[in-house]
């Protein structure tokens, strides 16, 4: 195996190699600058790449630009020394190479501060992980920090650039946009406390002509669930720099003498295999380096939310659990409404004991019953929140985010607990740990239903830290719970997909992708989610008819077929489902169990855009492939074309039932989709290789 990281001392050039790419950095007087990011080169070849010519009046290409000197772009290092100086002047102070890890150390020429730039590459994928650590080397006054990005990524020179990203809102997450990179500066940010629905902390750049299957793309994804900011800056000379980091603009916090501030990871990825190739590489990275249980299959879950809403009782959950077990459900999740005086969203958050009217003997009888039925038991929690109408708030009003002389803005009648406070963190871990210790709970749905407002911390000398420490505490509690209760699996939810990122996926198993369970809307949501995150993490329910949100009436088969492209779940009031619906749902679940290892662990090919009349996605895992085709609306005069499959062996044959296809024909001519006539038509094909 060749070295993953190489160094040429004469030119000060580092080459970080992945299986098919090289990322190269050169030490210069202005600090380390990126010289190359593209198809794999040798160290000698990288050394021969010249420094980027200077265009205009400024230094570009720095790995983590600060302020001062001829630096005029968005600063990735923003700090203020005790005397008011904000400029940095770096000198290289050594580097360390350890396998795939490179650390380049810089110290300021005058002030007591050290900046470590960290890089990590692997031999099993093309991702370059980057993060930074700033250390106060002095002994007296604090340094004020305003920003420390994880990475600035300089794009290689191209004639044009296009950006891909997602925007959204509640129940409409992950809407993919591709727009030409604007000249000037463009910012994507969350100021809401978590990564949130309105965007997602990743950005991809291509030269404008890349397609789903062909062409170059560079991408970065930030592994962080709090607020964040990504920027793209394009100059007249078509230099393009992307920055990625935690925190929004306007924060100021103090770095104490001796303290180190470490950023989350920003992962970077380059491919020549189009947007599809990019997604496949991100999914592979998630499985190899982010997720904790990538080889498990996610169980078919039932969730009570769209069935009984806030009205959960031991009696009705028992009844529904019996139906769920009959359908083939493997994990029964009781959602909101089981605790305190939580009869609606106006009370009870914070009072995490079973409602005695609804669960007279506690949770254990229901938990036992669910296990007796052969299912695992899961439960909903929203630890970061409190309703003012709760015992918790009455005894600890000071625990919420608030500012003196300002209203406490309620959203969904709730306030945010300040998880940066050690006493709040200890309380939250305490009750969660007891809940898991005292009950045979197998699954937590950890929800977070509102954005931060009036995010003050009255008795702290350094209140802006809460923007970071809140998220760090959530991570620390999740880490502790998982270590102490290793059988528990966790779903990340924030009013649907408001907390979905590589940071939370490192400590959870799946995401509740959206509160929108309408399969028509869901096709676009799933397409956007799949750009970066793998299907095994994409929670998807087949739910009620008409849909509770959109009121659209959609046949059960179509509802299941869309949800089966992710980690399948079922919701709704199953007691009222007709016998025919139950029989059909059970058959769908049988089918899903046969194909889920292909969906969850396979390689995704998006065969059409999500806006086509017929949307087709394909998963390939070893000798098997699964194709989903969905046609929400049939339009007269638009016949169904054969769809050409990807990732198959042209020499092999593939069989479904008694029909055998040649791999070469499936790739060259395509598969004729056997879609029934009419609206909401869908089909699932499962082909298995039968040899050469
Ligand atoms: C949020 C979640 C839903 C459900 C409700 C419960 O909206 O996204 O899935 O859990 O909260 O109040």
XYZ file of C-alpha atoms and ligand atoms in Angstrom:
704
model
C 0.000 0.000 0.000
C 1.383 3.386 -0.995
C 1.641 6.117 1.573
C -1.597 7.993 2.035
C 0.226 11.218 2.875
C 3.523 12.231 1.249
C 5.721 15.277 1.779
C 8.276 17.002 -0.414
C 10.558 19.028 1.881
C 12.120 21.072 -0.908
C 8.890 22.670 -1.999
C 6.965 22.164 1.240
C 4.286 20.231 -0.631
C 1.988 17.661 0.967
C 0.051 15.187 -1.163
C -2.938 13.445 0.423
C -3.933 10.438 -1.627
C -7.252 8.625 -1.709
C -7.911 5.665 -4.019
C -8.747 7.875 -6.996
C -7.932 11.448 -5.962
C -5.160 13.625 -4.617
C -5.489 16.724 -2.456
C -2.328 18.800 -2.222
C -1.242 21.632 0.034
C 1.909 23.731 -0.122
C 3.465 25.754 2.659
C 4.088 29.334 1.574
C 4.975 32.533 3.371
C 1.291 33.356 3.548
C 0.490 30.014 5.181
C -0.501 26.690 3.648
C -2.258 26.978 0.312
C -4.078 24.409 -1.719
C -2.338 23.605 -4.986
C -4.367 20.719 -6.341
C -7.601 18.759 -5.810
C -8.554 16.301 -8.515
C -7.724 12.938 -10.099
C -4.892 11.109 -8.418
C -1.334 12.348 -9.084
C 2.060 11.253 -7.788
C 3.976 13.436 -5.367
C 6.397 14.411 -8.156
C 3.489 15.424 -10.369
C 1.930 17.475 -7.592
C 5.265 19.168 -6.910
C 5.343 20.230 -10.554
C 1.992 22.021 -10.245
C 2.882 25.713 -10.012
C 1.578 28.067 -7.369
C -1.640 29.627 -8.487
C -1.019 32.910 -10.313
C -2.127 35.918 -8.417
C -5.104 37.712 -9.901
C -6.111 40.989 -8.360
C -4.939 42.434 -5.086
C -5.262 39.531 -2.751
C -3.933 36.263 -1.478
C -6.203 33.364 -2.464
C -6.088 29.640 -1.940
C -5.249 29.652 1.757
C -6.336 26.582 3.628
C -7.898 28.590 6.444
C -7.682 32.333 5.803
C -7.734 34.743 8.695
C -7.778 38.533 8.658
C -4.913 40.925 7.909
C -2.494 41.166 5.011
C -4.031 41.056 1.560
C -6.915 38.896 2.655
C -10.325 40.213 1.723
C -12.549 37.143 1.518
C -14.776 35.698 4.237
C -12.401 35.009 7.148
C -12.346 31.445 8.376
C -10.301 32.461 11.412
C -11.799 35.473 13.118
C -10.332 36.478 16.436
C -9.341 39.459 18.511
C -6.350 39.644 20.792
C -6.551 41.535 24.079
C -5.083 44.702 22.514
C -7.687 44.794 19.753
C -5.496 43.305 16.995
C -7.461 41.088 14.645
C -4.870 40.295 11.981
C -2.928 37.041 12.049
C 0.613 36.490 10.800
C 1.417 32.816 10.654
C 4.701 30.977 10.601
C 4.834 27.250 9.899
C 5.805 25.352 13.027
C 6.155 21.804 11.831
C 3.893 19.037 10.723
C 3.102 15.461 11.658
C 2.148 12.552 9.414
C 0.603 9.446 10.905
C -0.835 7.012 8.366
C -3.651 8.909 6.689
C -3.479 11.787 9.162
C -1.643 15.032 8.513
C -1.397 17.910 10.945
C 0.138 21.191 9.830
C 0.941 23.534 12.684
C 1.092 27.312 12.458
C 1.962 29.790 15.191
C 1.524 33.524 15.150
C 4.701 35.579 14.771
C 3.846 37.714 17.759
C 0.743 36.612 19.649
C 0.414 33.433 21.712
C -1.787 31.394 19.437
C -1.345 28.132 17.544
C -3.469 26.838 14.700
C -3.411 23.148 13.850
C -4.868 22.163 10.493
C -5.875 18.524 10.549
C -6.442 16.263 7.554
C -7.466 12.631 7.384
C -7.645 10.442 4.308
C -8.502 6.747 4.045
C -7.578 3.956 1.697
C -11.222 2.897 1.296
C -12.786 6.039 -0.148
C -12.119 9.447 -1.630
C -13.176 11.656 1.280
C -10.710 14.137 2.759
C -11.694 15.040 6.307
C -10.550 18.391 7.578
C -10.839 20.156 10.900
C -8.933 22.838 12.786
C -7.872 23.491 16.355
C -6.881 26.863 17.770
C -4.907 26.933 21.010
C -4.328 29.889 23.312
C -0.668 29.555 24.269
C -0.617 32.546 26.602
C -1.082 32.771 30.326
C -3.154 35.851 30.887
C -5.819 37.593 28.835
C -8.360 35.591 26.851
C -8.528 35.682 23.063
C -11.947 36.558 21.678
C -13.003 34.116 18.964
C -15.655 35.034 16.430
C -15.243 32.210 13.950
C -13.181 29.143 13.336
C -14.190 27.261 10.201
C -13.363 23.626 9.697
C -12.078 24.210 6.183
C -11.800 26.577 3.279
C -11.859 24.683 -0.007
C -10.309 26.304 -3.058
C -11.687 24.931 -6.302
C -9.342 24.231 -9.193
C -9.631 26.826 -11.968
C -12.522 26.152 -14.307
C -14.346 28.418 -16.757
C -17.643 28.159 -14.920
C -19.090 26.788 -11.711
C -22.497 25.548 -10.668
C -23.577 24.911 -7.106
C -25.843 22.171 -5.790
C -27.467 22.412 -2.363
C -30.784 21.836 -0.650
C -33.251 24.310 0.792
C -36.526 23.632 2.506
C -38.918 24.210 5.316
C -40.947 22.089 7.705
C -42.541 19.196 5.781
C -40.638 20.183 2.632
C -37.037 19.378 3.492
C -34.116 18.621 1.145
C -35.366 20.383 -1.996
C -32.430 20.126 -4.369
C -31.356 23.272 -6.222
C -28.644 23.664 -8.818
C -27.771 27.255 -9.636
C -24.846 28.911 -11.316
C -22.309 30.147 -8.763
C -22.949 33.850 -8.290
C -20.092 36.307 -8.532
C -19.462 37.816 -5.123
C -20.300 36.053 -1.904
C -23.186 33.702 -1.253
C -24.011 32.369 2.200
C -25.969 29.364 3.380
C -26.505 29.362 7.111
C -28.617 28.203 10.011
C -29.206 30.562 12.927
C -31.855 28.322 14.438
C -29.879 26.205 16.909
C -29.752 23.030 14.823
C -28.834 22.277 11.230
C -32.575 22.711 10.473
C -34.969 22.411 7.515
C -34.124 25.579 5.604
C -30.815 24.175 4.417
C -28.435 21.353 5.109
C -24.718 21.808 5.766
C -23.353 20.560 2.477
C -22.532 22.155 -0.852
C -21.347 20.719 -4.160
C -19.610 22.493 -7.005
C -19.327 21.368 -10.621
C -18.100 23.091 -13.772
C -21.637 23.511 -15.072
C -21.804 20.528 -17.416
C -21.857 17.639 -14.955
C -24.760 15.198 -15.175
C -26.080 12.478 -12.920
C -23.581 9.966 -14.309
C -20.711 11.942 -15.806
C -18.504 14.853 -14.945
C -16.569 16.461 -12.145
C -17.985 17.434 -8.769
C -16.355 18.729 -5.612
C -18.412 18.587 -2.459
C -18.176 19.390 1.226
C -20.364 18.271 4.119
C -20.072 19.567 7.653
C -20.443 17.022 10.460
C -22.251 19.356 12.833
C -25.819 19.610 14.096
C -25.820 23.121 15.537
C -25.843 26.386 13.630
C -23.517 26.591 10.657
C -22.358 28.716 7.792
C -21.125 27.808 4.332
C -20.002 30.469 1.906
C -19.098 30.475 -1.740
C -17.063 33.316 -3.145
C -16.445 33.767 -6.844
C -14.133 36.452 -8.185
C -13.998 38.093 -11.581
C -11.122 35.790 -12.431
C -13.344 32.804 -11.593
C -11.553 31.802 -8.460
C -14.037 29.935 -6.311
C -13.573 29.340 -2.598
C -16.027 27.561 -0.331
C -15.818 27.844 3.444
C -17.510 25.488 5.875
C -17.850 25.836 9.596
C -19.968 25.683 12.716
C -21.732 28.744 14.092
C -23.492 31.676 12.501
C -22.250 35.239 12.121
C -22.300 37.522 15.127
C -21.038 35.151 17.809
C -18.180 36.121 20.142
C -16.757 33.923 22.812
C -13.588 33.778 24.859
C -10.780 31.328 24.547
C -9.091 31.049 27.935
C -5.304 30.757 28.326
C -4.324 27.155 27.693
C -7.612 26.308 26.030
C -7.980 24.661 22.615
C -11.037 25.227 20.403
C -11.576 22.321 18.019
C -13.967 22.466 15.091
C -16.143 19.651 13.801
C -15.065 17.812 10.655
C -15.805 19.203 7.211
C -15.512 16.318 4.790
C -14.538 17.005 1.187
C -14.982 14.774 -1.826
C -14.026 14.930 -5.488
C -15.252 12.612 -8.221
C -15.455 12.448 -12.004
C -18.511 10.217 -11.885
C -21.245 12.814 -11.811
C -23.786 13.603 -9.119
C -24.716 9.938 -8.863
C -21.089 8.957 -8.334
C -20.801 11.667 -5.709
C -23.833 10.377 -3.797
C -22.578 6.797 -3.960
C -19.251 7.904 -2.492
C -20.918 9.898 0.284
C -23.103 6.899 1.141
C -20.079 4.638 1.204
C -18.238 7.086 3.470
C -21.250 7.201 5.809
C -21.247 3.428 6.071
C -17.490 3.089 6.564
C -16.685 6.076 8.745
C -19.815 7.651 10.199
C -22.509 5.133 11.121
C -22.052 2.810 14.069
C -24.167 -0.119 12.882
C -23.946 0.045 9.101
C -24.238 -3.706 8.606
C -27.508 -4.126 10.469
C -30.768 -4.025 8.598
C -33.136 -1.420 9.958
C -36.269 -3.069 11.309
C -39.712 -2.263 9.924
C -41.107 0.124 12.479
C -44.535 1.301 13.440
C -44.871 4.834 14.825
C -47.991 5.960 16.657
C -47.876 9.662 15.677
C -50.213 9.637 12.694
C -52.371 6.975 14.338
C -53.207 8.229 17.815
C -51.443 11.640 17.881
C -51.345 12.898 21.488
C -53.960 10.385 22.648
C -51.722 7.442 23.452
C -52.911 5.109 26.211
C -51.820 1.678 27.284
C -55.107 0.273 25.959
C -54.988 1.802 22.481
C -51.280 1.105 22.018
C -51.842 -2.546 22.947
C -54.597 -2.800 20.351
C -52.503 -1.186 17.647
C -49.427 -3.199 18.594
C -51.385 -6.401 18.015
C -52.287 -5.284 14.484
C -48.749 -4.044 13.835
C -47.301 -7.407 14.856
C -49.731 -9.140 12.489
C -48.578 -6.922 9.654
C -44.974 -7.979 10.250
C -43.748 -4.856 12.060
C -40.534 -5.464 14.031
C -40.214 -2.294 16.119
C -43.155 -0.557 17.774
C -42.510 3.109 18.574
C -44.805 5.045 20.870
C -44.584 8.715 19.949
C -45.534 11.879 21.866
C -48.180 11.955 24.603
C -47.107 9.265 27.087
C -45.681 11.464 29.859
C -46.569 14.202 32.340
C -49.731 16.104 31.488
C -48.973 15.938 27.800
C -52.504 15.833 26.419
C -51.669 18.307 23.666
C -48.633 20.334 22.665
C -49.394 22.954 25.319
C -48.180 21.124 28.427
C -45.982 18.448 29.887
C -42.614 18.676 28.101
C -40.001 18.323 30.810
C -42.083 16.018 33.037
C -40.702 12.716 31.868
C -42.725 10.233 33.852
C -45.551 8.122 32.454
C -48.952 9.779 32.651
C -50.662 7.778 35.439
C -54.120 8.088 33.871
C -52.876 6.637 30.587
C -50.333 4.170 31.962
C -51.638 3.269 35.440
C -48.971 0.642 36.020
C -46.205 2.580 34.258
C -44.744 1.703 30.885
C -43.669 -1.828 31.712
C -46.931 -3.630 30.858
C -46.952 -2.117 27.365
C -43.227 -2.685 26.854
C -43.656 -6.317 27.884
C -46.672 -6.763 25.651
C -44.803 -5.375 22.639
C -41.938 -7.762 23.322
C -44.351 -10.635 23.817
C -45.720 -9.855 20.367
C -42.196 -10.335 19.046
C -41.409 -6.658 18.402
C -38.868 -4.284 19.842
C -40.092 -1.281 21.779
C -39.233 2.326 21.003
C -40.259 5.587 22.591
C -40.341 9.296 21.689
C -38.496 11.900 23.745
C -37.784 15.590 23.291
C -35.133 16.219 25.933
C -34.078 19.737 24.912
C -37.505 21.286 25.459
C -39.900 22.384 28.157
C -43.487 23.632 28.139
C -44.002 26.583 30.499
C -46.961 24.562 31.774
C -44.839 21.849 33.378
C -43.486 21.037 36.795
C -39.983 21.358 35.382
C -40.490 24.934 34.238
C -42.236 25.907 37.430
C -39.243 24.749 39.444
C -36.491 25.831 36.986
C -37.518 28.804 34.841
C -33.846 29.785 34.738
C -33.007 26.638 32.748
C -34.393 27.961 29.472
C -32.675 30.100 26.890
C -33.771 33.667 27.629
C -32.674 37.289 27.732
C -33.372 39.817 30.476
C -36.201 42.275 29.655
C -37.301 40.279 26.615
C -40.203 37.979 25.935
C -39.572 34.283 25.876
C -40.923 33.523 22.424
C -42.876 30.305 22.524
C -42.988 28.074 19.484
C -45.424 25.168 19.700
C -45.961 26.449 23.272
C -42.467 25.417 24.228
C -39.114 26.875 25.235
C -35.600 25.556 24.699
C -33.641 24.248 27.660
C -30.092 25.534 27.824
C -28.135 22.313 27.394
C -24.889 24.235 27.772
C -25.639 24.436 31.505
C -24.040 21.510 33.351
C -27.039 21.171 35.697
C -29.427 20.850 32.737
C -27.132 18.359 31.030
C -26.942 16.250 34.176
C -30.719 16.321 34.623
C -31.316 15.285 31.004
C -28.820 12.467 31.054
C -30.186 11.344 34.425
C -33.792 10.827 33.361
C -32.900 9.385 29.966
C -30.544 6.908 31.583
C -33.203 5.925 34.129
C -35.818 5.539 31.389
C -33.512 3.134 29.536
C -32.343 1.343 32.658
C -35.793 0.784 34.133
C -37.496 -0.343 30.914
C -36.619 -2.735 28.131
C -36.491 0.058 25.581
C -34.753 -0.747 22.304
C -35.130 2.505 20.387
C -35.300 6.224 21.095
C -36.778 8.795 18.768
C -34.952 11.949 19.907
C -36.935 14.950 18.708
C -36.175 18.702 18.746
C -39.136 20.725 17.636
C -38.265 24.392 17.641
C -35.564 26.877 16.778
C -33.641 28.918 19.342
C -34.887 32.448 20.011
C -33.670 34.953 22.635
C -30.742 32.605 23.065
C -29.302 34.215 26.178
C -27.628 32.706 29.201
C -28.056 35.256 31.941
C -25.596 33.946 34.515
C -22.783 33.094 32.121
C -19.804 35.351 31.476
C -19.479 33.841 28.010
C -23.064 33.302 26.853
C -22.471 32.742 23.113
C -20.777 29.476 23.908
C -24.205 27.985 24.310
C -24.559 27.869 20.512
C -21.772 25.304 20.437
C -22.070 23.734 23.854
C -25.758 22.932 23.454
C -24.940 20.688 20.498
C -21.859 19.267 22.186
C -24.004 18.309 25.171
C -26.565 16.604 22.946
C -23.678 14.655 21.407
C -22.179 13.830 24.816
C -25.501 12.554 26.165
C -26.104 10.450 23.054
C -22.572 9.041 23.304
C -23.019 8.153 26.970
C -26.415 6.577 26.479
C -25.118 4.497 23.596
C -22.096 3.360 25.563
C -24.203 2.384 28.576
C -27.113 0.903 26.602
C -25.430 -0.544 23.532
C -28.523 -2.341 22.270
C -30.497 0.907 21.917
C -30.862 2.342 18.426
C -31.630 6.021 17.957
C -33.566 8.104 15.452
C -32.720 11.784 14.996
C -35.762 13.971 14.494
C -36.273 17.730 14.587
C -39.825 18.344 13.382
C -38.932 15.827 10.699
C -35.589 16.275 8.963
C -34.354 19.343 10.854
C -31.319 17.599 12.312
C -29.786 15.419 9.621
C -26.034 15.674 9.141
C -22.879 13.594 9.527
C -22.472 14.896 13.113
C -25.715 13.433 14.383
C -25.435 10.344 12.158
C -22.213 9.469 13.976
C -24.308 8.864 17.081
C -27.702 7.811 15.736
C -28.917 5.175 13.301
C -31.548 6.902 11.240
C -33.276 10.191 10.625
C -36.974 10.966 10.568
C -36.712 12.511 7.124
C -39.864 14.644 7.126
C -43.213 15.071 8.826
C -44.606 15.015 5.324
C -45.649 11.418 4.632
C -47.390 12.178 1.340
C -45.522 9.938 -1.120
C -45.861 12.404 -3.982
C -44.075 15.122 -2.011
C -41.800 12.552 -0.547
C -40.240 11.626 -3.902
C -38.471 15.004 -4.070
C -37.619 14.963 -0.350
C -36.036 11.522 -0.679
C -34.159 12.568 -3.805
C -32.651 15.569 -1.979
C -31.838 13.509 1.105
C -30.129 10.875 -1.044
C -27.689 13.381 -2.508
C -25.474 12.919 0.552
C -27.098 10.538 3.064
C -27.701 6.811 2.535
C -31.062 5.043 2.347
C -30.373 3.000 5.466
C -30.697 6.224 7.498
C -33.762 7.539 5.659
C -36.834 6.838 7.789
C -39.937 6.593 5.562
C -43.475 5.691 6.622
C -46.356 4.373 4.633
C -49.181 6.205 6.355
C -52.869 7.021 6.371
C -55.270 7.706 3.542
C -56.035 10.528 2.914
C -52.662 11.836 3.932
C -52.913 13.688 7.272
C -50.933 16.674 5.976
C -51.882 17.090 2.324
C -55.276 15.289 2.412
C -54.295 13.631 -0.863
C -55.889 10.227 -1.428
C -53.291 7.735 -2.517
C -53.506 3.954 -2.866
C -51.730 1.888 -0.254
C -49.466 0.235 -2.799
C -48.025 3.582 -3.929
C -47.585 4.728 -0.314
C -45.593 1.600 0.462
C -43.616 1.575 -2.753
C -42.264 5.082 -2.112
C -41.495 4.396 1.559
C -39.782 1.101 0.683
C -36.958 3.058 -0.970
C -35.711 3.944 2.532
C -35.921 2.434 6.026
C -39.574 1.401 5.933
C -42.016 2.281 8.661
C -45.785 2.314 8.991
C -47.975 4.834 10.734
C -51.660 5.443 11.115
C -54.555 4.123 13.110
C -54.123 0.502 12.112
C -57.234 -0.530 14.057
C -59.324 1.220 11.423
C -57.510 -0.194 8.412
C -59.740 -2.492 6.392
C -59.042 -6.179 6.155
C -57.943 -5.739 2.524
C -55.550 -2.942 3.473
C -54.059 -5.031 6.248
C -53.541 -7.977 3.922
C -51.929 -5.764 1.300
C -49.757 -3.976 3.880
C -48.561 -7.323 5.248
C -47.649 -8.422 1.728
C -45.730 -5.178 1.184
C -43.799 -5.752 4.399
C -42.965 -9.312 3.319
C -41.650 -7.909 0.044
C -39.678 -5.195 1.831
C -37.998 -7.749 4.069
C -36.891 -9.608 0.939
C -35.359 -6.525 -0.680
C -34.265 -4.331 2.210
C -30.660 -5.536 2.281
C -30.417 -4.313 -1.315
C -32.045 -0.944 -0.520
C -30.296 -0.308 2.780
C -26.848 -1.673 1.980
C -26.792 -1.322 -1.773
C -25.533 1.270 -4.186
C -28.042 3.865 -5.370
C -28.565 4.858 -8.999
C -31.094 7.622 -9.612
C -32.188 6.659 -13.106
C -34.393 9.691 -13.733
C -34.729 13.146 -12.225
C -37.364 13.320 -9.461
C -39.458 15.590 -11.661
C -39.963 13.139 -14.542
C -43.408 11.750 -15.157
C -42.062 8.369 -14.104
C -39.387 8.494 -11.420
C -37.086 5.496 -11.223
C -34.418 4.651 -8.653
C -32.322 1.513 -8.568
C -30.298 -0.135 -5.801
C -27.607 -2.717 -6.500
C -26.109 -5.010 -3.884
C -23.914 -7.851 -5.106
C -25.960 -10.142 -7.318
C -29.241 -8.395 -6.648
C -30.840 -5.224 -7.849
C -34.112 -3.541 -6.910
C -35.857 -1.006 -9.115
C -38.610 1.333 -7.919
C -40.704 3.152 -10.505
C -43.314 5.694 -9.430
C -45.771 7.549 -11.644
C -47.867 9.904 -9.512
C -49.807 11.204 -12.464
C -50.417 9.543 -15.820
C -50.506 11.902 -18.767
C -52.100 10.853 -22.004
C -49.707 10.519 -24.911
C -46.650 9.958 -22.724
C -45.860 6.281 -23.094
C -43.617 4.424 -20.686
C -40.095 4.134 -22.054
C -37.760 1.285 -21.121
C -35.388 2.357 -18.374
C -31.721 1.512 -18.747
C -30.296 -0.053 -15.615
C -26.906 0.669 -14.082
C -24.295 -1.253 -12.199
C -25.106 -4.694 -13.658
C -22.751 -7.242 -15.168
C -23.278 -7.178 -18.960
C -22.069 -10.755 -19.169
C -24.598 -12.026 -16.636
C -28.305 -12.783 -16.714
C -30.827 -11.564 -14.181
C -34.059 -13.177 -13.242
C -37.332 -12.050 -11.704
C -39.786 -14.901 -11.299
C -39.651 -16.894 -14.482
C -38.404 -14.013 -16.626
C -34.697 -13.902 -17.408
C -32.992 -10.782 -18.766
C -29.527 -10.279 -20.158
C -27.429 -7.773 -18.190
C -26.228 -6.277 -21.460
C -29.805 -5.783 -22.676
C -30.904 -4.269 -19.362
C -28.055 -1.773 -19.641
C -28.275 -1.160 -23.377
C -31.965 -1.339 -24.189
C -33.409 -1.211 -20.707
C -36.165 -2.766 -18.652
C -39.769 -2.365 -19.751
C -41.621 -1.143 -16.686
C -44.787 -3.043 -16.083
C -46.696 -0.084 -14.670
C -50.433 -0.429 -14.213
C -52.521 2.240 -15.947
C -53.670 5.413 -14.215
C -52.417 7.736 -11.507
C -50.305 6.572 -8.561
C -48.927 3.686 -10.555
C -45.831 2.050 -9.152
C -43.803 -1.089 -9.488
C -40.959 -2.752 -7.628
C -38.681 -5.163 -9.526
C -36.217 -7.402 -7.747
C -33.745 -9.022 -10.107
C -31.204 -11.615 -9.096
C -28.203 -12.667 -11.099
C -28.395 -16.184 -12.440
C -24.873 -16.552 -13.742
C -23.018 -15.927 -16.955
C -42.535 16.306 15.627
C -42.063 15.055 14.910
C -43.239 14.145 14.681
C -43.871 13.796 16.008
C -44.274 15.058 16.731
C -44.754 14.746 18.140
O -43.372 17.067 14.798
O -41.414 15.373 13.719
O -42.825 12.978 14.010
O -42.963 13.053 16.765
O -43.199 15.980 16.833
O -45.154 15.873 18.825
